[in-house]
Tab-separated table of C-alpha atoms and ligand atoms in Angstrom:
chain	number	residue	atom	x	y	z
A	1	MET	CA	8.163	-55.816	-9.603
A	2	ASN	CA	7.452	-54.593	-13.147
A	3	GLU	CA	7.399	-50.915	-14.138
A	4	SER	CA	3.628	-50.666	-14.168
A	5	ASP	CA	3.376	-51.975	-10.584
A	6	THR	CA	6.241	-49.689	-9.517
A	7	ARG	CA	4.384	-46.667	-10.935
A	8	ILE	CA	1.264	-47.594	-8.961
A	9	LEU	CA	3.251	-48.225	-5.772
A	10	LEU	CA	5.028	-44.857	-6.062
A	11	CYS	CA	1.702	-43.008	-6.424
A	12	THR	CA	0.116	-44.990	-3.566
A	13	LEU	CA	2.990	-44.308	-1.159
A	14	ALA	CA	3.167	-40.635	-2.184
A	15	ALA	CA	-0.583	-40.207	-1.598
A	16	SER	CA	-0.217	-41.822	1.822
A	17	LEU	CA	2.613	-39.420	2.747
A	18	PHE	CA	0.519	-36.478	1.571
A	19	ALA	CA	-2.617	-37.642	3.407
A	20	ARG	CA	-0.681	-37.818	6.676
A	21	GLY	CA	0.867	-34.360	6.276
A	22	PHE	CA	4.418	-35.435	5.417
A	23	SER	CA	4.195	-33.102	2.443
A	24	VAL	CA	1.949	-30.163	1.568
A	25	GLY	CA	1.194	-28.303	-1.640
A	26	SER	CA	3.589	-29.395	-4.367
A	27	ALA	CA	6.507	-29.936	-1.984
A	28	GLY	CA	8.648	-33.043	-2.141
A	29	ASN	CA	9.742	-35.420	-4.865
A	30	ILE	CA	10.324	-39.156	-5.137
A	31	SER	CA	12.344	-41.294	-7.536
A	32	VAL	CA	12.877	-45.009	-7.999
A	33	ARG	CA	15.493	-46.939	-9.935
A	34	LEU	CA	14.336	-49.196	-12.794
A	35	PRO	CA	16.355	-51.697	-14.827
A	36	ASP	CA	16.468	-49.189	-17.734
A	37	GLY	CA	16.482	-45.834	-15.901
A	38	TYR	CA	14.431	-44.034	-13.270
A	39	LEU	CA	10.889	-42.906	-12.523
A	40	MET	CA	10.510	-39.484	-10.904
A	41	THR	CA	7.674	-37.297	-9.732
A	42	PRO	CA	6.967	-34.418	-12.140
A	43	THR	CA	7.883	-30.858	-11.152
A	44	ASN	CA	5.134	-28.895	-9.408
A	45	SER	CA	3.062	-32.006	-8.812
A	46	SER	CA	1.303	-32.739	-5.530
A	47	LEU	CA	2.356	-36.016	-3.937
A	48	GLY	CA	-1.338	-36.421	-3.095
A	49	ARG	CA	-2.562	-36.553	-6.699
A	50	LEU	CA	0.010	-38.277	-8.898
A	51	ASP	CA	-1.000	-40.090	-12.073
A	52	PRO	CA	0.974	-43.337	-12.628
A	53	THR	CA	1.041	-42.727	-16.391
A	54	GLY	CA	2.263	-39.115	-16.007
A	55	LEU	CA	5.367	-39.898	-13.919
A	56	SER	CA	8.594	-38.681	-15.519
A	57	LYS	CA	10.788	-41.369	-17.020
A	58	LEU	CA	14.551	-40.783	-17.142
A	59	ASP	CA	17.132	-42.948	-18.879
A	60	MET	CA	20.260	-44.295	-17.183
A	61	ALA	CA	21.994	-40.939	-17.803
A	62	PHE	CA	19.087	-39.068	-16.132
A	63	ARG	CA	17.818	-37.636	-19.452
A	64	HIS	CA	14.061	-37.051	-19.635
A	65	VAL	CA	12.644	-39.641	-22.029
A	66	GLY	CA	8.947	-39.874	-21.135
A	67	GLY	CA	6.036	-38.528	-19.098
A	68	ASP	CA	5.737	-35.052	-17.617
A	69	LYS	CA	8.701	-32.719	-16.988
A	70	PRO	CA	10.677	-34.117	-14.035
A	71	SER	CA	11.331	-32.484	-10.676
A	72	LYS	CA	13.785	-29.593	-10.750
A	73	GLU	CA	15.765	-31.576	-8.172
A	74	VAL	CA	16.767	-34.412	-10.515
A	75	PHE	CA	20.406	-33.706	-9.636
A	76	MET	CA	19.669	-34.227	-5.917
A	77	HIS	CA	18.395	-37.733	-6.651
A	78	ARG	CA	21.214	-38.355	-9.133
A	79	ALA	CA	23.768	-37.511	-6.425
A	80	PHE	CA	22.335	-40.245	-4.188
A	81	TYR	CA	22.255	-42.894	-6.937
A	82	ARG	CA	25.828	-42.047	-7.897
A	83	ALA	CA	27.100	-42.021	-4.316
A	84	ARG	CA	25.186	-45.128	-3.286
A	85	PRO	CA	25.021	-47.977	-5.801
A	86	ASP	CA	22.737	-49.828	-3.362
A	87	ALA	CA	20.102	-47.035	-3.431
A	88	GLY	CA	16.896	-48.165	-5.130
A	89	ALA	CA	14.818	-45.074	-4.344
A	90	VAL	CA	15.144	-41.514	-3.030
A	91	VAL	CA	12.529	-39.487	-1.145
A	92	HIS	CA	12.750	-35.730	-0.570
A	93	LEU	CA	10.201	-34.120	1.755
A	94	HIS	CA	9.662	-30.813	3.513
A	95	SER	CA	8.224	-32.707	6.504
A	96	THR	CA	7.698	-30.292	9.370
A	97	HIS	CA	9.881	-31.587	12.193
A	98	ALA	CA	12.855	-32.712	10.135
A	99	THR	CA	12.755	-29.340	8.393
A	100	ALA	CA	12.558	-27.586	11.782
A	101	VAL	CA	15.737	-29.399	12.846
A	102	SER	CA	17.362	-28.309	9.563
A	103	CYS	CA	16.808	-24.688	10.672
A	104	LEU	CA	18.591	-25.016	14.044
A	105	PRO	CA	21.868	-23.072	13.848
A	106	ASP	CA	23.414	-25.031	16.726
A	107	ALA	CA	22.597	-28.455	15.252
A	108	ASP	CA	25.434	-30.970	15.013
A	109	PRO	CA	26.437	-30.837	11.314
A	110	VAL	CA	27.075	-34.588	11.131
A	111	ASN	CA	24.297	-35.907	13.295
A	112	PRO	CA	21.712	-33.312	14.285
A	113	ILE	CA	19.296	-35.896	15.753
A	114	PRO	CA	20.560	-38.123	18.589
A	115	PRO	CA	19.928	-41.891	18.544
A	116	LEU	CA	16.767	-41.848	20.656
A	117	THR	CA	15.057	-44.917	19.178
A	118	PRO	CA	16.165	-48.124	17.465
A	119	TYR	CA	14.135	-47.640	14.309
A	120	PHE	CA	15.709	-44.266	13.608
A	121	VAL	CA	19.140	-45.903	13.831
A	122	MET	CA	18.052	-48.953	11.826
A	123	ARG	CA	16.467	-46.935	9.007
A	124	ILE	CA	18.770	-43.884	8.847
A	125	GLY	CA	22.029	-45.175	10.324
A	126	ARG	CA	24.711	-43.415	12.327
A	127	ARG	CA	25.086	-40.287	10.205
A	128	LEU	CA	22.716	-37.601	8.952
A	129	PRO	CA	24.932	-34.844	7.477
A	130	VAL	CA	23.520	-31.326	7.227
A	131	ILE	CA	24.094	-29.810	3.757
A	132	PRO	CA	24.535	-25.996	3.750
A	133	TYR	CA	21.644	-23.947	2.389
A	134	PHE	CA	21.126	-23.827	-1.385
A	135	ARG	CA	18.124	-22.447	-3.227
A	136	PRO	CA	15.767	-25.323	-4.287
A	137	GLY	CA	16.783	-26.502	-7.750
A	138	ASP	CA	20.333	-25.095	-7.460
A	139	PRO	CA	22.580	-27.678	-9.174
A	140	ASP	CA	25.495	-26.610	-6.967
A	141	MET	CA	23.827	-28.781	-4.324
A	142	GLU	CA	24.806	-31.923	-6.266
A	143	PRO	CA	28.517	-32.112	-5.370
A	144	ALA	CA	27.748	-31.374	-1.718
A	145	ILE	CA	25.213	-34.229	-1.588
A	146	LEU	CA	27.440	-36.545	-3.610
A	147	THR	CA	30.206	-36.183	-1.034
A	148	ALA	CA	27.953	-36.421	2.025
A	149	ALA	CA	26.006	-39.448	0.746
A	150	GLN	CA	29.149	-41.573	0.372
A	151	ASP	CA	28.769	-42.645	3.984
A	152	ALA	CA	25.215	-41.597	4.823
A	153	SER	CA	21.901	-42.919	3.510
A	154	ALA	CA	20.150	-39.600	4.230
A	155	VAL	CA	20.981	-35.902	4.519
A	156	LEU	CA	19.245	-32.803	5.877
A	157	LEU	CA	19.248	-29.772	3.580
A	158	ALA	CA	19.630	-26.688	5.785
A	159	ASN	CA	16.408	-24.649	5.982
A	160	HIS	CA	14.828	-26.954	3.399
A	161	GLY	CA	14.239	-30.571	4.445
A	162	PRO	CA	15.345	-34.201	4.368
A	163	VAL	CA	16.534	-36.346	1.444
A	164	VAL	CA	16.442	-40.066	2.228
A	165	SER	CA	17.530	-43.092	0.201
A	166	GLY	CA	16.627	-46.739	0.643
A	167	GLY	CA	17.255	-50.060	-1.020
A	168	THR	CA	13.646	-50.178	-2.178
A	169	LEU	CA	10.907	-47.616	-2.714
A	170	THR	CA	9.004	-48.833	0.328
A	171	GLY	CA	12.189	-48.841	2.399
A	172	ALA	CA	13.036	-45.263	1.415
A	173	VAL	CA	9.533	-44.096	2.351
A	174	TYR	CA	9.700	-45.924	5.696
A	175	ALA	CA	13.077	-44.295	6.380
A	176	ALA	CA	11.699	-40.821	5.551
A	177	GLU	CA	8.792	-41.431	7.932
A	178	GLU	CA	11.119	-42.687	10.667
A	179	LEU	CA	13.352	-39.624	10.256
A	180	GLU	CA	10.380	-37.292	10.605
A	181	GLU	CA	9.242	-39.070	13.796
A	182	ALA	CA	12.764	-39.012	15.247
A	183	ALA	CA	12.957	-35.265	14.558
A	184	ARG	CA	9.601	-34.806	16.297
A	185	LEU	CA	10.772	-36.750	19.369
A	186	PHE	CA	14.030	-34.789	19.442
A	187	LEU	CA	12.161	-31.465	19.403
A	188	LEU	CA	9.663	-32.695	22.028
A	189	LEU	CA	12.563	-33.603	24.310
A	190	ARG	CA	14.657	-30.480	23.713
A	191	GLY	CA	15.602	-28.805	26.990
A	192	GLN	CA	15.264	-32.119	28.822
A	193	SER	CA	17.976	-34.721	29.256
A	194	PRO	CA	16.614	-37.814	27.532
A	195	ARG	CA	18.368	-41.148	27.713
A	196	VAL	CA	19.884	-41.825	24.292
A	197	LEU	CA	20.995	-45.189	22.966
A	198	THR	CA	24.564	-46.021	23.959
A	199	GLY	CA	27.380	-46.469	21.463
A	200	SER	CA	27.224	-50.252	21.843
A	201	GLN	CA	23.432	-50.260	21.372
A	202	VAL	CA	23.858	-48.211	18.181
A	203	ALA	CA	26.640	-50.523	17.009
A	204	ASP	CA	24.417	-53.539	17.662
A	205	LEU	CA	21.585	-52.002	15.595
A	206	THR	CA	23.836	-51.181	12.651
A	207	THR	CA	25.546	-54.590	12.543
A	208	GLU	CA	24.029	-57.407	10.516
A	209	ARG	CA	23.248	-60.499	12.599
A	210	GLY	CA	24.807	-63.603	11.066
B	1	LIG	P1	9.646	-30.040	-7.696
B	1	LIG	O1	8.157	-29.701	-7.737
B	1	LIG	O2	10.376	-29.507	-8.897
B	1	LIG	O3	9.837	-31.528	-7.482
B	1	LIG	O4	10.244	-29.321	-6.423
B	1	LIG	C1	9.593	-29.515	-5.194
B	1	LIG	C2	10.512	-29.417	-4.035
B	1	LIG	O5	10.329	-30.100	-3.061
B	1	LIG	C3	11.627	-28.464	-4.071
B	1	LIG	O6	12.471	-28.661	-2.973
């Protein structure tokens, strides 16, 4: 896909997330890897009203080289691209249920959402580390994410929200949606004793079929 089509796809997917309430106001940011750098949503922009020509362009070293001023969370995205060479896109949302889980003090710090459904496991994997609270835009978050993302495709920022990577832009958005739905199911079932997928079912879902 060329850069022009990627710009349009990013704005279309972002508008769809916004329209369905996955982000509100100017919350959230999205980036995608290009052959010569990265596209990123501008700071203080609404995911519902992005202009393909106004997206921030960053070079391979994450320097701003075109478009509007990039998200203040550039470093959060950079941490994922550096930790995960296979990451083609990164989506950060303040989606309600995933953010609610990020506020639970008793949440498991490595996997706060149990494997309730196959698509959660297939899109997010076995681990969803919780990163301690940092103020939005605090660059000290970068080393924490860099370490956690070595063996996790997504993290939950405590009292803030999810950051999800994917091989492609569409894949990263699907994974962010799946995480939000899994968090919603988990909260719906809290206080009950739901059946969760077994270890061998999870292993089966995370193993490539030959
Ligand atoms: P930006 O508007 O700078 O992208 O920040 C939004 C956000 O989601 C902060 O966590």
